Short mmCIF file of C-alpha atoms and ligand atoms in Angstrom, two decimals:
data_model
loop_
_atom_site.label_atom_id
_atom_site.label_comp_id
_atom_site.label_asym_id
_atom_site.label_seq_id
_atom_site.Cartn_x
_atom_site.Cartn_y
_atom_site.Cartn_z
CA MET A 852 -30.80 147.61 -47.52
CA HIS A 853 -31.46 145.52 -50.64
CA GLU A 854 -29.19 142.46 -50.78
CA ILE A 855 -26.28 142.92 -53.21
CA ASP A 856 -26.63 140.50 -56.14
CA GLY A 857 -25.89 140.26 -59.85
CA ASN A 858 -28.38 143.00 -60.63
CA THR A 859 -27.07 145.60 -58.16
CA ARG A 860 -26.42 148.92 -59.92
CA VAL A 861 -23.15 150.51 -58.77
CA LEU A 862 -22.99 154.25 -58.13
CA GLY A 863 -20.33 156.23 -56.33
CA ILE A 864 -18.50 159.45 -55.66
CA ILE A 865 -15.09 160.41 -57.03
CA GLY A 866 -12.90 163.04 -55.36
CA ASN A 867 -9.92 163.52 -53.15
CA PRO A 868 -10.30 163.50 -50.20
CA VAL A 869 -13.51 161.53 -50.20
CA ARG A 870 -13.40 159.36 -47.09
CA HIS A 871 -15.42 161.89 -45.03
CA THR A 872 -18.31 161.88 -47.44
CA MET A 873 -21.85 161.31 -46.13
CA SER A 874 -23.20 160.60 -49.65
CA PRO A 875 -23.18 156.77 -49.16
CA VAL A 876 -25.42 157.17 -46.09
CA ILE A 877 -27.83 159.42 -48.01
CA HIS A 878 -28.05 157.25 -51.12
CA HIS A 879 -28.39 153.96 -49.25
CA PHE A 880 -31.15 155.50 -47.15
CA LEU A 881 -32.93 156.67 -50.32
CA ALA A 882 -32.43 153.23 -52.01
CA GLU A 883 -33.94 151.51 -48.99
CA GLN A 884 -36.96 153.81 -48.89
CA MET A 885 -37.46 153.67 -52.63
CA GLY A 886 -36.85 149.90 -52.98
CA ASP A 887 -33.97 150.30 -55.42
CA ASN A 888 -31.19 147.72 -55.76
CA LEU A 889 -28.07 149.84 -55.73
CA ALA A 890 -24.73 150.25 -53.97
CA TYR A 891 -23.01 153.62 -53.61
CA LEU A 892 -19.23 153.72 -52.91
CA PRO A 893 -16.53 156.34 -52.38
CA PHE A 894 -13.64 156.27 -54.92
CA GLU A 895 -10.60 158.26 -53.99
CA VAL A 896 -8.98 159.35 -57.26
CA GLN A 897 -5.37 160.37 -56.83
CA ASN A 898 -4.94 162.44 -59.98
CA ASP A 899 -5.97 160.89 -63.33
CA ILE A 900 -9.61 161.84 -63.43
CA HIS A 901 -9.88 161.11 -67.15
CA THR A 902 -8.81 157.46 -66.73
CA ALA A 903 -11.03 157.10 -63.69
CA VAL A 904 -14.10 158.23 -65.65
CA LYS A 905 -13.29 156.02 -68.61
CA GLY A 906 -12.71 153.02 -66.27
CA ALA A 907 -15.98 153.68 -64.47
CA TYR A 908 -17.84 153.69 -67.76
CA ALA A 909 -16.11 150.50 -68.93
CA LEU A 910 -17.07 148.80 -65.65
CA GLY A 911 -20.73 149.62 -66.23
CA ILE A 912 -21.02 152.07 -63.35
CA ALA A 913 -24.45 153.64 -63.57
CA GLY A 914 -23.64 157.12 -62.23
CA MET A 915 -21.24 159.09 -60.12
CA ASN A 916 -21.06 162.18 -57.98
CA VAL A 917 -17.95 164.30 -58.33
CA THR A 918 -16.47 166.37 -55.56
CA VAL A 919 -13.39 168.50 -54.76
CA PRO A 920 -11.05 168.93 -56.63
CA TYR A 921 -12.51 167.48 -59.85
CA LYS A 922 -15.78 169.34 -60.43
CA SER A 923 -14.33 171.33 -63.32
CA ALA A 924 -11.56 168.96 -64.48
CA VAL A 925 -14.04 166.13 -64.99
CA MET A 926 -15.84 168.02 -67.75
CA GLU A 927 -13.23 167.12 -70.34
CA ALA A 928 -13.89 163.41 -69.75
CA LEU A 929 -17.64 163.66 -70.57
CA THR A 930 -19.49 163.10 -73.83
CA ASP A 931 -22.29 165.56 -73.00
CA ILE A 932 -22.86 168.37 -70.49
CA ASP A 933 -26.18 169.85 -69.35
CA ASP A 934 -26.52 173.56 -70.36
CA GLU A 935 -26.70 174.91 -66.81
CA ALA A 936 -23.67 172.88 -65.67
CA ALA A 937 -21.75 174.14 -68.69
CA LYS A 938 -22.57 177.77 -67.72
CA ILE A 939 -21.53 177.15 -64.13
CA GLY A 940 -18.35 175.50 -65.32
CA ALA A 941 -18.67 172.65 -62.79
CA VAL A 942 -20.26 169.19 -62.74
CA ASN A 943 -21.15 167.19 -59.63
CA THR A 944 -23.21 164.41 -61.16
CA LEU A 945 -22.48 161.96 -64.02
CA VAL A 946 -25.28 160.02 -65.62
CA ARG A 947 -24.54 157.02 -67.85
CA THR A 948 -25.74 157.38 -71.43
CA GLU A 949 -25.28 155.23 -74.53
CA HIS A 950 -21.85 156.62 -75.45
CA GLY A 951 -20.41 157.97 -72.21
CA PHE A 952 -21.29 160.00 -69.11
CA LYS A 953 -23.37 163.17 -69.26
CA GLY A 954 -22.56 165.83 -66.61
CA TYR A 955 -25.04 167.80 -64.50
CA ASN A 956 -24.76 170.29 -61.64
CA THR A 957 -27.24 169.32 -58.92
CA ASP A 958 -25.60 171.64 -56.34
CA VAL A 959 -27.62 174.37 -58.04
CA THR A 960 -30.79 172.22 -57.96
CA GLY A 961 -30.15 171.66 -54.26
CA LEU A 962 -29.75 175.36 -53.62
CA ARG A 963 -33.00 176.07 -55.42
CA ARG A 964 -34.73 173.47 -53.23
CA GLU A 965 -33.20 175.12 -50.12
CA LEU A 966 -34.66 178.49 -51.15
CA ARG A 967 -38.07 177.02 -52.08
CA GLU A 968 -38.40 175.32 -48.72
CA ALA A 969 -37.37 178.51 -46.91
CA GLY A 970 -39.80 180.62 -48.96
CA ILE A 971 -37.02 182.77 -50.42
CA THR A 972 -37.04 183.97 -54.07
CA VAL A 973 -34.18 185.84 -55.76
CA ALA A 974 -36.16 187.17 -58.74
CA GLY A 975 -36.05 190.99 -58.69
CA GLU A 976 -33.94 190.99 -55.50
CA ARG A 977 -30.55 192.45 -54.59
CA VAL A 978 -28.10 189.70 -53.75
CA VAL A 979 -24.76 189.47 -52.01
CA ILE A 980 -22.52 186.48 -52.59
CA LEU A 981 -19.69 186.06 -50.05
CA GLY A 982 -16.94 183.85 -51.48
CA ALA A 983 -15.75 183.05 -54.96
CA GLY A 984 -15.05 179.30 -54.84
CA GLY A 985 -17.06 176.45 -56.30
CA ALA A 986 -20.15 176.95 -54.12
CA ALA A 987 -20.19 180.73 -54.76
CA ARG A 988 -20.00 180.05 -58.45
CA ALA A 989 -23.13 177.88 -58.38
CA ALA A 990 -24.95 180.45 -56.18
CA ALA A 991 -23.96 183.39 -58.39
CA MET A 992 -24.95 181.65 -61.60
CA MET A 993 -28.27 180.57 -60.09
CA CYS A 994 -29.06 184.13 -58.90
CA ALA A 995 -28.21 185.52 -62.34
CA SER A 996 -30.38 183.02 -64.21
CA ASP A 997 -33.26 183.26 -61.74
CA GLY A 998 -33.64 187.02 -62.13
CA ALA A 999 -31.73 188.77 -59.31
CA CYS A 1000 -31.52 192.46 -60.24
CA GLU A 1001 -28.25 193.27 -58.48
CA LEU A 1002 -25.35 190.96 -57.62
CA TYR A 1003 -22.48 191.92 -55.32
CA LEU A 1004 -19.63 189.44 -55.44
CA ILE A 1005 -17.51 189.83 -52.31
CA ASN A 1006 -14.37 187.81 -51.65
CA ARG A 1007 -11.12 188.02 -49.68
CA ASN A 1008 -9.22 187.52 -52.93
CA GLN A 1009 -10.76 190.12 -55.24
CA GLU A 1010 -9.08 188.67 -58.32
CA LYS A 1011 -11.14 185.53 -57.88
CA ALA A 1012 -14.33 187.57 -57.43
CA ARG A 1013 -13.54 189.43 -60.67
CA ALA A 1014 -13.00 186.13 -62.52
CA LEU A 1015 -16.35 184.95 -61.17
CA ALA A 1016 -18.02 188.17 -62.33
CA GLU A 1017 -16.67 187.56 -65.79
CA ALA A 1018 -17.88 183.94 -65.78
CA VAL A 1019 -21.35 185.06 -64.70
CA GLN A 1020 -21.40 187.72 -67.45
CA ASN A 1021 -20.35 185.13 -70.05
CA GLY A 1022 -23.03 182.73 -68.74
CA ILE A 1023 -25.70 185.41 -69.07
CA GLY A 1024 -24.34 186.31 -72.51
CA SER A 1025 -25.30 182.90 -73.77
CA GLY A 1026 -28.80 183.10 -72.25
CA THR A 1027 -31.84 185.23 -73.03
CA SER A 1028 -32.14 187.58 -70.01
CA ALA A 1029 -30.15 190.83 -69.61
CA GLY A 1030 -28.92 189.67 -66.23
CA PRO A 1031 -28.20 191.54 -62.99
CA GLU A 1032 -25.91 194.48 -62.44
CA ILE A 1033 -22.72 192.91 -61.07
CA ARG A 1034 -20.28 194.60 -58.71
CA VAL A 1035 -17.11 193.19 -57.14
CA LEU A 1036 -15.88 194.12 -53.65
CA GLY A 1037 -13.11 192.97 -51.35
CA LEU A 1038 -14.14 191.75 -47.89
CA GLU A 1039 -12.59 194.84 -46.31
CA GLU A 1040 -14.84 197.09 -48.50
CA LEU A 1041 -18.18 195.94 -47.12
CA GLU A 1042 -19.11 199.51 -46.17
CA ARG A 1043 -19.42 200.27 -49.90
CA LEU A 1044 -22.53 198.08 -50.06
CA GLN A 1045 -25.39 200.57 -50.62
CA GLY A 1046 -28.93 200.34 -49.27
CA ASN A 1047 -30.62 197.37 -47.68
CA GLY A 1048 -33.04 194.44 -48.22
CA TYR A 1049 -30.29 192.16 -49.54
CA ILE A 1050 -30.36 188.35 -49.69
CA ALA A 1051 -26.86 187.14 -48.71
CA PHE A 1052 -25.37 183.78 -49.64
CA GLN A 1053 -22.50 182.83 -47.31
CA CYS A 1054 -20.36 180.64 -49.60
CA THR A 1055 -16.98 180.75 -47.79
CA SER A 1056 -15.75 177.99 -45.51
CA VAL A 1057 -15.50 180.41 -42.55
CA GLY A 1058 -17.57 179.17 -39.58
CA LEU A 1059 -17.49 175.53 -40.64
CA PHE A 1060 -17.16 173.02 -37.77
CA PRO A 1061 -14.98 173.03 -35.66
CA ASN A 1062 -14.37 176.81 -36.15
CA THR A 1063 -17.92 177.59 -35.12
CA ASP A 1064 -17.14 180.91 -33.38
CA GLU A 1065 -15.99 182.52 -36.65
CA ALA A 1066 -17.93 184.50 -39.24
CA VAL A 1067 -16.70 185.93 -42.51
CA THR A 1068 -17.52 189.39 -41.18
CA GLU A 1069 -18.48 190.83 -37.78
CA SER A 1070 -19.77 194.11 -39.21
CA ARG A 1071 -23.17 194.81 -37.63
CA GLU A 1072 -23.79 197.44 -40.30
CA PHE A 1073 -23.47 194.72 -42.98
CA TYR A 1074 -25.96 192.38 -41.22
CA ARG A 1075 -28.42 195.27 -40.84
CA GLN A 1076 -28.55 195.55 -44.62
CA LEU A 1077 -29.79 191.98 -45.03
CA LYS A 1078 -33.34 190.61 -45.12
CA CYS A 1079 -32.27 186.99 -45.62
CA ALA A 1080 -29.02 185.19 -44.85
CA VAL A 1081 -28.39 181.80 -46.47
CA ASP A 1082 -25.32 180.04 -45.07
CA LEU A 1083 -24.28 177.11 -47.28
CA ILE A 1084 -22.57 175.50 -44.27
CA TYR A 1085 -24.62 172.72 -42.70
CA THR A 1086 -22.52 171.98 -39.57
CA PRO A 1087 -23.17 173.59 -37.14
CA ARG A 1088 -26.95 173.93 -37.54
CA GLN A 1089 -26.78 177.61 -36.61
CA THR A 1090 -23.55 179.29 -37.74
CA ARG A 1091 -22.20 182.50 -36.28
CA PHE A 1092 -23.04 184.19 -39.60
CA MET A 1093 -26.67 183.13 -39.12
CA LYS A 1094 -26.70 184.32 -35.48
CA LEU A 1095 -25.28 187.72 -36.41
CA ALA A 1096 -27.85 188.13 -39.23
CA GLU A 1097 -30.76 187.09 -37.01
CA ALA A 1098 -29.64 189.52 -34.29
CA GLU A 1099 -30.16 192.33 -36.81
CA GLY A 1100 -33.61 191.05 -37.81
CA ALA A 1101 -32.79 188.98 -40.92
CA LYS A 1102 -34.24 185.53 -41.67
CA ALA A 1103 -31.42 182.93 -41.65
CA VAL A 1104 -31.17 179.38 -43.00
CA ASN A 1105 -28.30 176.84 -43.19
CA GLY A 1106 -27.19 174.61 -46.07
CA SER A 1107 -28.75 171.28 -44.94
CA MET A 1108 -31.52 171.35 -47.49
CA MET A 1109 -29.05 172.21 -50.25
CA LEU A 1110 -26.98 169.17 -49.34
CA ILE A 1111 -29.99 166.91 -49.27
CA GLY A 1112 -31.47 168.57 -52.38
CA GLN A 1113 -28.36 167.97 -54.47
CA ALA A 1114 -28.29 164.30 -53.44
CA ILE A 1115 -31.97 163.82 -54.24
CA ALA A 1116 -31.62 165.50 -57.61
CA SER A 1117 -28.69 163.14 -58.45
CA TYR A 1118 -30.66 160.13 -57.19
CA GLU A 1119 -33.62 161.08 -59.38
CA LEU A 1120 -31.40 161.47 -62.46
CA TRP A 1121 -29.89 158.03 -61.90
CA THR A 1122 -33.07 156.13 -61.11
CA GLY A 1123 -35.80 158.06 -62.89
CA HIS A 1124 -37.82 157.97 -59.63
CA THR A 1125 -39.27 160.99 -57.85
CA VAL A 1126 -38.40 161.01 -54.17
CA PRO A 1127 -41.54 161.92 -52.18
CA ASP A 1128 -41.45 164.85 -49.71
CA GLN A 1129 -42.11 162.43 -46.85
CA VAL A 1130 -38.89 160.52 -47.62
CA VAL A 1131 -36.99 163.82 -47.79
CA LYS A 1132 -38.28 164.67 -44.30
CA GLU A 1133 -37.26 161.24 -42.99
CA LEU A 1134 -33.82 161.62 -44.55
CA LEU A 1135 -33.35 164.99 -42.83
CA GLY A 1136 -34.32 163.34 -39.51
CA GLU A 1137 -31.96 160.42 -40.11
CA LEU A 1138 -28.98 162.66 -40.86
CA THR A 1139 -29.67 164.90 -37.84
CA GLU A 1140 -30.08 161.88 -35.56
CA LYS A 1141 -26.76 160.45 -36.78
CA GLY A 1142 -25.12 163.82 -36.08
CA LEU A 1143 -24.08 164.19 -39.76
CA ILE A 1144 -25.75 167.58 -40.11
CA GLY A 1145 -26.04 170.18 -37.38
P1 LIG B 1486 -13.75 176.65 -52.04
O1 LIG B 1486 -13.93 176.50 -53.50
O2 LIG B 1486 -12.51 176.13 -51.41
O3 LIG B 1486 -13.91 178.21 -51.68
C1 LIG B 1486 -13.66 178.69 -50.37
C2 LIG B 1486 -14.08 180.13 -50.26
O4 LIG B 1486 -13.94 180.52 -48.88
C3 LIG B 1486 -13.19 181.10 -51.05
O5 LIG B 1486 -13.98 182.16 -51.55
C4 LIG B 1486 -12.21 181.60 -50.00
O6 LIG B 1486 -11.70 182.92 -50.22
C5 LIG B 1486 -13.12 181.69 -48.77
N1 LIG B 1486 -12.35 181.66 -47.54
C6 LIG B 1486 -11.72 180.59 -46.99
N2 LIG B 1486 -11.13 180.96 -45.83
C7 LIG B 1486 -11.41 182.27 -45.64
C8 LIG B 1486 -11.08 183.21 -44.60
N3 LIG B 1486 -10.38 182.90 -43.53
N4 LIG B 1486 -11.56 184.48 -44.75
C9 LIG B 1486 -12.31 184.84 -45.81
N5 LIG B 1486 -12.63 183.99 -46.79
C10 LIG B 1486 -12.19 182.72 -46.73
O7 LIG B 1486 -14.96 175.93 -51.27
P2 LIG B 1486 -16.43 175.66 -51.81
O8 LIG B 1486 -16.52 174.33 -52.41
O9 LIG B 1486 -16.90 176.83 -52.58
O10 LIG B 1486 -17.23 175.54 -50.39
C11 LIG B 1486 -17.43 176.70 -49.60
C12 LIG B 1486 -18.38 176.37 -48.42
O11 LIG B 1486 -19.66 175.97 -48.90
C13 LIG B 1486 -17.87 175.21 -47.56
O12 LIG B 1486 -18.07 175.55 -46.20
C14 LIG B 1486 -18.74 174.04 -47.93
O13 LIG B 1486 -18.98 173.18 -46.81
C15 LIG B 1486 -20.06 174.75 -48.31
N6 LIG B 1486 -20.81 173.96 -49.30
C16 LIG B 1486 -22.03 173.52 -48.94
C17 LIG B 1486 -22.79 172.74 -49.85
C18 LIG B 1486 -24.16 172.26 -49.42
O14 LIG B 1486 -24.64 171.31 -50.08
N7 LIG B 1486 -24.77 172.85 -48.45
C19 LIG B 1486 -22.28 172.50 -51.12
C20 LIG B 1486 -21.03 173.00 -51.47
C21 LIG B 1486 -20.30 173.73 -50.52
P3 LIG B 1486 -10.36 183.14 -51.11
O15 LIG B 1486 -10.76 183.00 -52.53
O16 LIG B 1486 -9.96 184.53 -50.77
O17 LIG B 1486 -9.36 182.07 -50.66
#
């Protein structure tokens, strides 16, 4: 790693909890490979996100990632917000500008990278989103803006799925395309899903390590209706959701490339450098070797 000196640019991540984050490992690996003089630190913010962002700006911090629970709350502390992040209603990356921080959502950039590398496109496709939290929101908004024709939003708490449907409709309303047909279902209503050939995004936390023998649904009929299953979870490498989908003939991928993709997109925004594919491959190898991704 570059020696820390008077010219070191300071970056970091704000959230709570934040001590488990693997972002410092990722960004220091990238800085080493790219020859950049930077340090990336976790900052646990107890509650006053507004003061934290103001303080970070006053201290000359070059950029920040934002994680749970501040991805939406941080937006009020910013001087500018990228259009897509505004539509999603969540920001995970702050970039220093002349008058304050500008907010971006690179989770969605990471998800697009995940799909590109897996050879999956959502344009003209029927999509199922399982979950209605922050990750589901990014996935739903991405599918709507990238031309999915049908969008089923399925969540244990249907109220939250309905609120997400409304947010997606409003997001589309401010864009140019007509947007997909959106339907909301409860998890116990999966049999109401009609037809097959769906791309499913598993955006719940069910199946996350250490609960690796769980899946959000065990319905074989549901998995038979899928052609692709994208699980946003990256530990374990192969989730039960992925196994069940593969057993019924669907292609399945995990969320590792989304994780790496969001970090790379943030890094590129902060440094103005393009990270070559070879470095991305090495980063994937490094994280796997360290046991940080499954
Ligand atoms: P979140 O906002 O807390 O949302 C959690 C979602 O999981 C909600 O829809 C919740 O349903 C559902 N859920 C939780 N327990 C459940 C259960 N027992 N049965 C059914 N549904 C359940 O979390 P998030 O930030 O969206 O993250 C969700 C997942 O995505 C996590 O596993 C996270 O690791 C992963 N993720 C990956 C990346 C990546 O880079 N690959 C990025 C972001 C997130 P209710 O609304 O009914 O409670």
